[in-house]
mmCIF file of C-alpha atoms in Angstrom:
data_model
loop_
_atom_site.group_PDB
_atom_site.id
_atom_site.type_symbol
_atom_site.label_atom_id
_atom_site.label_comp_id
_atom_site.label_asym_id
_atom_site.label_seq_id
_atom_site.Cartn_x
_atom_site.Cartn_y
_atom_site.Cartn_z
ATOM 1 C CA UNK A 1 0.000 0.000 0.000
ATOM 2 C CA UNK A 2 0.733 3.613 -0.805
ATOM 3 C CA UNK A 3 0.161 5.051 2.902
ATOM 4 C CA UNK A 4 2.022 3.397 6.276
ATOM 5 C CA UNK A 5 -0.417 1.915 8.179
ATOM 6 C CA UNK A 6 -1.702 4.480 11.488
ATOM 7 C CA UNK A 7 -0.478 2.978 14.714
ATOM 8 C CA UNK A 8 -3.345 1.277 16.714
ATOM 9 C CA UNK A 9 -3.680 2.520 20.834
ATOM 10 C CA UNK A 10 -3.157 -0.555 22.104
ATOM 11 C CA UNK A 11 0.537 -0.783 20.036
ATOM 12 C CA UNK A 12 1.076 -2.241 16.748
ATOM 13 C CA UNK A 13 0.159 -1.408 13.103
ATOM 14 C CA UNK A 14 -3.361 -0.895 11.927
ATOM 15 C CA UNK A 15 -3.922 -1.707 8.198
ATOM 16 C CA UNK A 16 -5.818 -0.327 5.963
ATOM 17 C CA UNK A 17 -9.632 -1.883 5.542
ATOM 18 C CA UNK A 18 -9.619 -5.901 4.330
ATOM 19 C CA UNK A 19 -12.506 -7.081 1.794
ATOM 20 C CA UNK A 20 -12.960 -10.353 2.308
ATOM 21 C CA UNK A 21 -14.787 -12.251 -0.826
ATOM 22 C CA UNK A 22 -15.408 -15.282 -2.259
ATOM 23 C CA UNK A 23 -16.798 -14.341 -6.009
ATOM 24 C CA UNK A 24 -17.659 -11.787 -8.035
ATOM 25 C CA UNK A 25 -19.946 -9.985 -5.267
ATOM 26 C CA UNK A 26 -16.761 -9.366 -2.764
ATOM 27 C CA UNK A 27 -14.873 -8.028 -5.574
ATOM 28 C CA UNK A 28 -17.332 -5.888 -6.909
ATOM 29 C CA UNK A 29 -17.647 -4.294 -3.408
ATOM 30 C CA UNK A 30 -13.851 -4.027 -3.538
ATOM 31 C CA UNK A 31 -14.286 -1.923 -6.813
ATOM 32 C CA UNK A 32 -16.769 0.042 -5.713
ATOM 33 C CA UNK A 33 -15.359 0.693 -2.082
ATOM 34 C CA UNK A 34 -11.824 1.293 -2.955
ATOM 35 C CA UNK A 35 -12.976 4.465 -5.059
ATOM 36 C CA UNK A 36 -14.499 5.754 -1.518
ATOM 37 C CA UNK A 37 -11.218 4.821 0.377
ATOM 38 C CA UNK A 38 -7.628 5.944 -0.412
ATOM 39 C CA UNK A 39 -6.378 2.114 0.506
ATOM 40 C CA UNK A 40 -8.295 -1.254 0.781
ATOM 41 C CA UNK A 41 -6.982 -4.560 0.172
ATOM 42 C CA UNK A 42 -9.182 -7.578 -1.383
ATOM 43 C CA UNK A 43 -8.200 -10.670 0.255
ATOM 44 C CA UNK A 44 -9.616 -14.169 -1.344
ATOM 45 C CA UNK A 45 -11.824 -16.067 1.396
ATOM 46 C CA UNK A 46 -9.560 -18.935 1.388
ATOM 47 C CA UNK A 47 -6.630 -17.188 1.452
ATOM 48 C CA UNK A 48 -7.885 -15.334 4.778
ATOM 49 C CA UNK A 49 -6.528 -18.096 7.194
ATOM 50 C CA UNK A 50 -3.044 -17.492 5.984
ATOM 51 C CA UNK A 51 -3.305 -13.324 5.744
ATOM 52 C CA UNK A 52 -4.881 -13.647 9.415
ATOM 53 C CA UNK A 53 -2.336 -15.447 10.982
ATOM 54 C CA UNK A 54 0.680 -13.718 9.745
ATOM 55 C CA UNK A 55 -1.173 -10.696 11.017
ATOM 56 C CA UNK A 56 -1.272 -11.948 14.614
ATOM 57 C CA UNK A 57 2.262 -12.805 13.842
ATOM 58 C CA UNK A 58 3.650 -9.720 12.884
ATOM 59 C CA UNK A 59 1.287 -7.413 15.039
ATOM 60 C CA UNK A 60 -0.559 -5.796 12.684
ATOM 61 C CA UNK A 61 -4.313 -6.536 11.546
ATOM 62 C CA UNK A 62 -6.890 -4.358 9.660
ATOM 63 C CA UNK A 63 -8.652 -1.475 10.625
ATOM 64 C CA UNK A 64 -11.737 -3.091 9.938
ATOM 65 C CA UNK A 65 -12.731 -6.338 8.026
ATOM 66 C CA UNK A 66 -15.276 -6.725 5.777
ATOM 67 C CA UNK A 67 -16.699 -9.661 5.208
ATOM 68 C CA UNK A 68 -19.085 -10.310 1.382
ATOM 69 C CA UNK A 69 -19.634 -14.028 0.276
ATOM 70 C CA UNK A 70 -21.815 -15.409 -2.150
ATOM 71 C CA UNK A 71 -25.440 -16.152 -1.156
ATOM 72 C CA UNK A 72 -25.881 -19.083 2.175
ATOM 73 C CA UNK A 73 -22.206 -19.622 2.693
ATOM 74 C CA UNK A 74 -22.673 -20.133 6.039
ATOM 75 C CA UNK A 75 -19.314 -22.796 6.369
ATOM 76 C CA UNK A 76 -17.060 -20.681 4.621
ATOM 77 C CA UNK A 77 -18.124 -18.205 6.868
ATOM 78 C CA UNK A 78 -17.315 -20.107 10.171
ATOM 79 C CA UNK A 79 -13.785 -20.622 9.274
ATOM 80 C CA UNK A 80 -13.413 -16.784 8.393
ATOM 81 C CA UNK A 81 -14.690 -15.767 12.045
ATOM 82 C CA UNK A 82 -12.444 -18.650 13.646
ATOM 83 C CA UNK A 83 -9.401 -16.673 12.485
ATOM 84 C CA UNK A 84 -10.342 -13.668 14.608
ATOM 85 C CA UNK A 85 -10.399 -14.840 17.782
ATOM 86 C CA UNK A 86 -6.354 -14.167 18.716
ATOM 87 C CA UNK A 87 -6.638 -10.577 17.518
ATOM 88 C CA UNK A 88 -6.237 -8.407 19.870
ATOM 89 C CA UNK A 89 -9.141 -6.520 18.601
ATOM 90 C CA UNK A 90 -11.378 -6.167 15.803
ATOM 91 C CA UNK A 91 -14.207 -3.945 13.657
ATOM 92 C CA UNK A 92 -16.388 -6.602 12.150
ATOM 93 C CA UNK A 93 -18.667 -5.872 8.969
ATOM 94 C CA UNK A 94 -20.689 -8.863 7.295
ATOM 95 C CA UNK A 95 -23.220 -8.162 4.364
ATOM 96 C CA UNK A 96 -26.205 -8.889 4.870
ATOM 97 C CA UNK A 97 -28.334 -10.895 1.672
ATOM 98 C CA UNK A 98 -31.610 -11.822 1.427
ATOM 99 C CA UNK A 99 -30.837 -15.306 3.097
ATOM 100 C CA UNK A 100 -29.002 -13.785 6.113
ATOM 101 C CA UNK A 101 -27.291 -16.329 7.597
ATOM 102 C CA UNK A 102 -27.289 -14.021 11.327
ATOM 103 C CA UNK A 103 -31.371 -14.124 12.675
ATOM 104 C CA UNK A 104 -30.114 -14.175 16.064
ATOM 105 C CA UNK A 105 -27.167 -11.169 16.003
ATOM 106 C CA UNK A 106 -28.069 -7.616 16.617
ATOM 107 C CA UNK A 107 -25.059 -5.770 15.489
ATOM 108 C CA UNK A 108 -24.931 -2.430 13.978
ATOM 109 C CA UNK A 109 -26.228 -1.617 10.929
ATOM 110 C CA UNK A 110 -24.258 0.233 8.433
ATOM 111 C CA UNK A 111 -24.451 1.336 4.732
ATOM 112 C CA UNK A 112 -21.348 1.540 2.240
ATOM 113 C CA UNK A 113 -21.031 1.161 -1.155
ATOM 114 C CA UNK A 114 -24.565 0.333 -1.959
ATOM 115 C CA UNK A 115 -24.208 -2.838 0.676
ATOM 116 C CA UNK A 116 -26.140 -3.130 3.815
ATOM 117 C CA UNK A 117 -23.802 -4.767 6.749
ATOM 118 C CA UNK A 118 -23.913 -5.682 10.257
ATOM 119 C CA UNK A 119 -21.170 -4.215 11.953
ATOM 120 C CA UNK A 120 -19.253 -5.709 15.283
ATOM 121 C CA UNK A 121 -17.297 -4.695 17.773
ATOM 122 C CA UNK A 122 -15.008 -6.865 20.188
ATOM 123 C CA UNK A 123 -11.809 -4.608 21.876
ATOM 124 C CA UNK A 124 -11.182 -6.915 25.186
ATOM 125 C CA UNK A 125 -9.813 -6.402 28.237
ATOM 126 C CA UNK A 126 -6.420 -4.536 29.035
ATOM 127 C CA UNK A 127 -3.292 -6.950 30.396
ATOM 128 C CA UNK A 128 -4.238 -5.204 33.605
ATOM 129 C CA UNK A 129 -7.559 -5.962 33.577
ATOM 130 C CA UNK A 130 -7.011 -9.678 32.209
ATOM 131 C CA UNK A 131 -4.667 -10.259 34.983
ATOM 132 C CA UNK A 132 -6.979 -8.890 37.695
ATOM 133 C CA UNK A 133 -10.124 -10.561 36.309
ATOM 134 C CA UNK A 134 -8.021 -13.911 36.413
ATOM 135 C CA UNK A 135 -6.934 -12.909 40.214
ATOM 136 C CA UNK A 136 -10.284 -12.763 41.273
ATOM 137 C CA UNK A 137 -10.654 -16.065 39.414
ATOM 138 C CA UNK A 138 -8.858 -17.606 41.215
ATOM 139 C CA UNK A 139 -9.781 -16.100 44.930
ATOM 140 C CA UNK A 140 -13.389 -16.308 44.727
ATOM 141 C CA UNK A 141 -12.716 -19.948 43.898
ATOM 142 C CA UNK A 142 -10.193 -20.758 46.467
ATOM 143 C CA UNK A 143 -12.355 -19.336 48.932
ATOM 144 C CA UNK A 144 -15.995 -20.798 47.600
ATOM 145 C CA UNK A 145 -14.426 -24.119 47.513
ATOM 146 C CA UNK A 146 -13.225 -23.945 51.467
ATOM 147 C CA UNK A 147 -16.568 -22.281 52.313
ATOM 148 C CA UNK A 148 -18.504 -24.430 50.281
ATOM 149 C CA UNK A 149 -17.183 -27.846 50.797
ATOM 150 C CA UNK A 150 -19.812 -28.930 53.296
ATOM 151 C CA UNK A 151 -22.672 -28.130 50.320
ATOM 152 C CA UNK A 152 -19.786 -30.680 48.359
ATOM 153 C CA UNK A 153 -20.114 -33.125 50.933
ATOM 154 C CA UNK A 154 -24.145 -33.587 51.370
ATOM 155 C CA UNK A 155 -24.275 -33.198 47.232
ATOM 156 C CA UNK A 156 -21.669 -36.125 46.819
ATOM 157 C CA UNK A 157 -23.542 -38.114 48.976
ATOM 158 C CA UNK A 158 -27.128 -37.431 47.918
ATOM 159 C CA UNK A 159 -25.881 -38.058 44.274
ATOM 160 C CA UNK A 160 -24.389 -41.193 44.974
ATOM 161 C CA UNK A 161 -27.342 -42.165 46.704
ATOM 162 C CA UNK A 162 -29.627 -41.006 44.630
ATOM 163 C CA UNK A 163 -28.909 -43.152 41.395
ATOM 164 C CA UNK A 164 -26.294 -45.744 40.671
ATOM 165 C CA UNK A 165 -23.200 -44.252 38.950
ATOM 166 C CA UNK A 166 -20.124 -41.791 39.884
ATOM 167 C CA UNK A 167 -20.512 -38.841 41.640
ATOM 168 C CA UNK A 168 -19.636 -36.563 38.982
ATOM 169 C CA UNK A 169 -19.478 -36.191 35.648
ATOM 170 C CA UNK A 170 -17.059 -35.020 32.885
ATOM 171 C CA UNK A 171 -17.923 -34.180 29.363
ATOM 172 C CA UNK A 172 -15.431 -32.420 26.713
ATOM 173 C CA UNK A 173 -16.393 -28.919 25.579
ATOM 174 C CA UNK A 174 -14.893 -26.315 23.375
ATOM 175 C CA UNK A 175 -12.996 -23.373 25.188
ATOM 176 C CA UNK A 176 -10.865 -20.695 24.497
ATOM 177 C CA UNK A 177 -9.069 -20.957 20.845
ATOM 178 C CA UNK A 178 -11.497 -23.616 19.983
ATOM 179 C CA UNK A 179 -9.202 -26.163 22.030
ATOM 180 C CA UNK A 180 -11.308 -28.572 23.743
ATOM 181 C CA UNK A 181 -11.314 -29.632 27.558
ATOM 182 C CA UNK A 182 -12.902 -31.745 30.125
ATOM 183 C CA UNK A 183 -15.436 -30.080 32.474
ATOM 184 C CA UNK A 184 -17.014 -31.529 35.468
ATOM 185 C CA UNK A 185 -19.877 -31.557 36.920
ATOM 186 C CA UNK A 186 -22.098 -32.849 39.791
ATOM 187 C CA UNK A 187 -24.026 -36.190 37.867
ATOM 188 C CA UNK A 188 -27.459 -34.884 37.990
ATOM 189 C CA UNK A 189 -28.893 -37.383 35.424
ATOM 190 C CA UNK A 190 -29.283 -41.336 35.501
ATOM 191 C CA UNK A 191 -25.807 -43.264 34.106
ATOM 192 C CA UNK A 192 -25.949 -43.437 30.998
ATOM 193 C CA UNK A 193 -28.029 -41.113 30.023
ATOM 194 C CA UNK A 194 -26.584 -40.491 26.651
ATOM 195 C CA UNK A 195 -25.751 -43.584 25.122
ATOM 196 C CA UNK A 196 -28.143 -43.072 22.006
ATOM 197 C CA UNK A 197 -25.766 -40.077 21.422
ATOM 198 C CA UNK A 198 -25.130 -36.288 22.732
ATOM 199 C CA UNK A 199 -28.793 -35.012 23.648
ATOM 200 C CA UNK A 200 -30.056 -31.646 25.382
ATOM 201 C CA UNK A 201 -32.685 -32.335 28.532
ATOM 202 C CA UNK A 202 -35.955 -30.720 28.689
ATOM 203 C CA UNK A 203 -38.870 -30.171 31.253
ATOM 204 C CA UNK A 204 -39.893 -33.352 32.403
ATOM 205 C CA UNK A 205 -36.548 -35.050 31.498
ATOM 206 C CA UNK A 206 -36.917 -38.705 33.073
ATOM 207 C CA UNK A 207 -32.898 -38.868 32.887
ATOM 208 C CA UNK A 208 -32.655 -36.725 35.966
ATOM 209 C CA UNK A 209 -32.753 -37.401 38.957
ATOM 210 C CA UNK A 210 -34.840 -35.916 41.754
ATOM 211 C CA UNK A 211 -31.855 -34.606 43.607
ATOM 212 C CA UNK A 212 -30.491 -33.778 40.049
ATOM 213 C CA UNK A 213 -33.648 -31.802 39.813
ATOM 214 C CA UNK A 214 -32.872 -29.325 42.914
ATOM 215 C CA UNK A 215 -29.643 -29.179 41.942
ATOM 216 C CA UNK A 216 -29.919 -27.520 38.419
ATOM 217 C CA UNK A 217 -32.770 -25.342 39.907
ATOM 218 C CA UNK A 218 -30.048 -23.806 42.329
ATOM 219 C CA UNK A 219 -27.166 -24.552 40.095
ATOM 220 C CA UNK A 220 -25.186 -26.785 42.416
ATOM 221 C CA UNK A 221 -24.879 -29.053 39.919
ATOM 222 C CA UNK A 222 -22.246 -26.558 38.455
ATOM 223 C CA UNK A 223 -20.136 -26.065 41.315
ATOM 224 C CA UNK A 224 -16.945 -28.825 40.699
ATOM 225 C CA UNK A 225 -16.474 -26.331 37.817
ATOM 226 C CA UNK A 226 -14.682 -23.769 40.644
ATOM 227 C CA UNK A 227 -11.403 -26.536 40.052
ATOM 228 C CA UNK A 228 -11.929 -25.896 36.123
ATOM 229 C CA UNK A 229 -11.779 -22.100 36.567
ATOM 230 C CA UNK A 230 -8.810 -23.111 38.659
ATOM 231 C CA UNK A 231 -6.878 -25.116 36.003
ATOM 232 C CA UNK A 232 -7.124 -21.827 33.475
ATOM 233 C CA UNK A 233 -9.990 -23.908 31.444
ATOM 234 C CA UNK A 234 -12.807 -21.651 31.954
ATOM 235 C CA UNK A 235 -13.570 -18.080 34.077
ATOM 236 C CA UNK A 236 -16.130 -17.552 36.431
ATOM 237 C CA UNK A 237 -17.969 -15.188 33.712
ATOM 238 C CA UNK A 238 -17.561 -15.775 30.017
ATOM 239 C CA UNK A 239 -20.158 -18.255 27.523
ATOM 240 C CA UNK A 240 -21.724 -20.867 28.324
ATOM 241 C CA UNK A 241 -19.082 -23.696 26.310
ATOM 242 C CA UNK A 242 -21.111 -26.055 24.363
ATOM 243 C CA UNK A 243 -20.059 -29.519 22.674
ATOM 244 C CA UNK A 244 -18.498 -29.713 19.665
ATOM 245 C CA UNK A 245 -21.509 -31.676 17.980
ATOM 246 C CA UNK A 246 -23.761 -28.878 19.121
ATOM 247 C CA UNK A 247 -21.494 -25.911 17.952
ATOM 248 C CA UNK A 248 -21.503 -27.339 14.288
ATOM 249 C CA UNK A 249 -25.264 -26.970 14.344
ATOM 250 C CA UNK A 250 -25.213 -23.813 15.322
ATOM 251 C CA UNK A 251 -22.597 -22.382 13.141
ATOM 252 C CA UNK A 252 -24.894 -23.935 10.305
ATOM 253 C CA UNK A 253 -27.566 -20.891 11.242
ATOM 254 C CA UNK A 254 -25.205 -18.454 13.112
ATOM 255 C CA UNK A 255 -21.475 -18.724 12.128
ATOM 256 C CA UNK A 256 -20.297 -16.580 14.441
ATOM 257 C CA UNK A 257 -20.295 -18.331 17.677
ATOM 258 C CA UNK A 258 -16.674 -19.114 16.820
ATOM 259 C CA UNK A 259 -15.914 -15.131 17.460
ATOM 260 C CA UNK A 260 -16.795 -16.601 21.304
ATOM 261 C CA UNK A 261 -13.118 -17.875 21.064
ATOM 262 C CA UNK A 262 -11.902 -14.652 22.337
ATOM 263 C CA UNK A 263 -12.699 -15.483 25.722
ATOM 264 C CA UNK A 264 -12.372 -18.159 28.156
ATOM 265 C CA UNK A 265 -16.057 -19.529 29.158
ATOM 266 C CA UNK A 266 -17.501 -19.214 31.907
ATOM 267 C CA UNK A 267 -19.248 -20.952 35.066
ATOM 268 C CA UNK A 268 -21.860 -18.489 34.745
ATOM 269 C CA UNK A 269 -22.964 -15.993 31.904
ATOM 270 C CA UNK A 270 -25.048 -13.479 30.756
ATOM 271 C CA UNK A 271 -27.034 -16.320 28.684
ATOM 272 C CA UNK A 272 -27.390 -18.805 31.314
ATOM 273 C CA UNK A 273 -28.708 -15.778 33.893
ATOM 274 C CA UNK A 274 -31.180 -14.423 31.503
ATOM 275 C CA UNK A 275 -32.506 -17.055 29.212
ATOM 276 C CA UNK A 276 -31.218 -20.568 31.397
ATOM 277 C CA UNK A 277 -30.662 -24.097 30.164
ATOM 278 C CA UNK A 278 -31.768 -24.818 26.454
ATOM 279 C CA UNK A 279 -33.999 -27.377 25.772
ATOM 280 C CA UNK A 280 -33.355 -27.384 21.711
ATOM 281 C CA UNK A 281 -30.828 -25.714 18.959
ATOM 282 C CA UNK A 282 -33.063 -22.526 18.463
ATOM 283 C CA UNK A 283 -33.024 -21.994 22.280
ATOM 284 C CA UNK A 284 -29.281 -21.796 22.129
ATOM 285 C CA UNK A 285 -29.393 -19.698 19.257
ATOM 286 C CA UNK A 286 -31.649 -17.488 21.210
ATOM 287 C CA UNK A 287 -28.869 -17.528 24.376
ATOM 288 C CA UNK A 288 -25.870 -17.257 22.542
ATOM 289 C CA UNK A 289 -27.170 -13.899 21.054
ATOM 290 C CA UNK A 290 -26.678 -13.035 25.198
ATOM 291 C CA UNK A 291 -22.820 -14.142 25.167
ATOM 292 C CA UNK A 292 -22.131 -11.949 21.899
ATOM 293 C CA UNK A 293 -23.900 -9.347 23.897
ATOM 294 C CA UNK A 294 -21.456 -10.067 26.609
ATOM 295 C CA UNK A 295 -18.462 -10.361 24.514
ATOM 296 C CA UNK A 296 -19.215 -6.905 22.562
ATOM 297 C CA UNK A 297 -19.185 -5.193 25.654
ATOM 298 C CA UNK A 298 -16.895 -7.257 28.001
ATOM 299 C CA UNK A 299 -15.550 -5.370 30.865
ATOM 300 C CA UNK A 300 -15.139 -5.454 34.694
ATOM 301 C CA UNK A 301 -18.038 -4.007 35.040
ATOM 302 C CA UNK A 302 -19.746 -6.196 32.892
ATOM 303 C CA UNK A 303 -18.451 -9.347 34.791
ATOM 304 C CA UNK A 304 -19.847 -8.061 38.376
ATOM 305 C CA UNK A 305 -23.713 -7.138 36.267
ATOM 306 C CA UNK A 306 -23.666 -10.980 35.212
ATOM 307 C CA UNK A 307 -22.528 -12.054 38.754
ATOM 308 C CA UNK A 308 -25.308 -9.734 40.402
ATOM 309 C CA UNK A 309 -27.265 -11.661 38.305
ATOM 310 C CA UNK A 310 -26.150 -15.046 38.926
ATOM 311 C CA UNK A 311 -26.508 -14.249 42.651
ATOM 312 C CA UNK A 312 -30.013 -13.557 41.962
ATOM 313 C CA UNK A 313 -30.899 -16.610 40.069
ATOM 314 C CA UNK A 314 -29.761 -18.846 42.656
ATOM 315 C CA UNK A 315 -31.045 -17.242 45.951
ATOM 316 C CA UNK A 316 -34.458 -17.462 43.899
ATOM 317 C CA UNK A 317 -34.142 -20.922 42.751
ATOM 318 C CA UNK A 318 -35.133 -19.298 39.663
ATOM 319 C CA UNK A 319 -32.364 -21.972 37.264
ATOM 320 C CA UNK A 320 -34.116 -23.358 34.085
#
C-alpha cells in the first residue's frame, strides 16, 4: 500500500480496511469501495486463514474487516470468524443478503457502497484488567471451595445415593481458541443417560434425577467447575461452552459463535442468567445472542452485572 499503516492505541500497526470475498460480489464491493477509500486490500476467502495469521504474527491486523460471500455460505463463513479470535481486537462488517445467515445477532447496521452490513465490535480487556479478572478467578474460587465444601459433601452423597453411577461427571467442551477440555460436573442425570448419542434435557426429562432436579434449579450441579476455573480452562464469567456436535449446528444458522473464542467460558454468563438451560438448537441460538452481547461489551463491570445476576438466580431458585 501507498500510505504506512496508522499505529493502533493498544501498540502495533493498523492496516488499511480488508474485503474479504469469495466471487464476483466481494470483488465488486472491492471496486466500488476502494474508489471511496484511499487504501483497501481484497483478500480471497480462502486465502484469509493465511493473511490472518501472519497478522497476529507480525502485530498488525486491519482497521476493519469486511466480510461479502456469495449467497448461504454459512461454512465458509465459520472458518473466516475462527481466524479472529487471537486478535487483539477487531471492527467486524458482514453483508447482509436476502438469506441472512445471522437471525439471532443484533449488530450495527451500516451502509457503504450500496451494501447493507452488520457491523461488530469486540476490543477486550487490558493486560491489567485480564490479569486482575483472572486474580479474582482464582480467589473467589479458592475461597468458595473452602466455604462451600460442606454443600460438596451432602451433594456427593445425595448423588451417589440417589442413582447408581459416579458422583460426577465429565464431558469435553470447546474453550478458548477452539481447544477442547474436560469439564465436570455434579451427575445430575441417571448413568448413561446419553448412550443413544449427545442429547439436550428438557422439562420433564426422566434422565434426571430428583436430587439432580434441585440441583440444576439452584445450580449446584455446576459447582466442581470452581477446580476448572482453577486449572485456566474456563472463568467464572464468560459463555456458556457447548459440545463440539452442538457448535456445528449452530454455526450452520449463526457462524459466528466461533468469534466466542476470544474469551475463556464461563461458570456463569449473561445467557445462562437471563434465558437458562436450552432445551433445543433454536433456544441456544436465542442464548448465545446473550454471550455476543457479553463479549461486545466485556468489561469489569460487565463481569460483576452478570454475577449480580447469577446471585439472583440462585437465591431465587429461579435456574431453568
Amino acid at each position: 500500500m501507498g500510505k504506512a499503516s496508522p499505529m493502533d492505541k493498544k501498540g502495533g500497526s493498523r492496516e488499511y480496511p480488508w474485503v474479504v470475498g469469495n466471487g464476483g460480489k466481494g470483488r465488486a464491493f472491492h471496486s466500488a469501495f476502494s474508489r471511496e477509500e484511499a487504501a483497501c486490500l481484497f483478500v480471497p476467502a480462502e486465502d484469509f486463514p493465511r493473511r490472518a495469521a501472519e497478522a497476529r504474527k507480525n502485530g498488525s491486523f486491519p482497521a476493519v474487516v469486511y466480510v461479502v460471500l456469495e449467497e448461504g455460505d454459512s461454512r465458509c463463513m465459520a472458518s473466516l470468524l475462527a481466524c479472529l479470535w487471537e486478535w487483539p481486537c477487531y471492527d467486524l462488517r458482514i453483508a447482509r443478503s436476502e438469506q441472512d445467515p445471522f437471525p439471532y445477532f443484533s449488530g450495527t447496521g451500516t451502509e457503504e457502497a450500496g451494501l447493507s452490513f452488520i457491523g461488530f465490535r469486540y476490543r477486550g480487556l487490558s493486560p491489567w484488567a485480564l490479569r486482575a479478572k483472572r486474580g479474582a478467578d482464582v480467589l473467589v474460587c479458592s475461597a468458595l471451595l473452602l466455604l462451600l465444601s460442606p454443600v460438596f459433601l451432602a451433594s456427593a452423597v445425595l448423588v451417589a445415593a440417589g442413582s447408581p453411577g459416579g458422583v460426577f461427571y465429565a464431558q469435553e467442551r470447546i474453550g478458548r481458541g477452539g481447544k477442547a477440555f474436560r469439564i465436570y460436573k455434579f451427575r445430575s442425570m441417571r448413568a448413561g443417560a446419553e448412550s443413544g448419542g449427545p442429547c439436550l434435557s428438557h422439562r420433564g426429562d426422566s434422565r434426571i434425577t430428583a436430587w439432580g432436579r434441585v440441583m440444576r434449579r439452584f445450580r449446584i450441579d455446576e459447582l466442581p467447575q470452581l477446580w476448572n476455573v482453577l486449572k485456566g480452562d474456563m472463568a467464572l464469567v464468560g459463555y456458556r461452552p457447548e459440545r463440539e456436535h452442538f457448535i456445528r449446528l449452530i454455526s450452520e444458522v449463526s457462524p459466528y459463535y466461533t468469534l466466542l473464542y476470544a474469551i475463556k467460558p464461563g461458570i456463569t454468563s449473561l445467557g445462562i442468567t437471563t434465558f437458562g438451560y436450552a432445551e433445543n438448537v433454536e433456544e441456544m441460538l436465542v442464548r448465545l445472542e446473550k454471550d455476543m452481547e457479553y463479549l461486545s461489551r466485556v468489561s469489569l463491570r460487565e463481569d460483576l452485572r452478570v454475577v449480580g445476576k447469577t446471585v439472583k438466580v440462585v437465591a431465587c431458585g429461579a435456574g431453568k
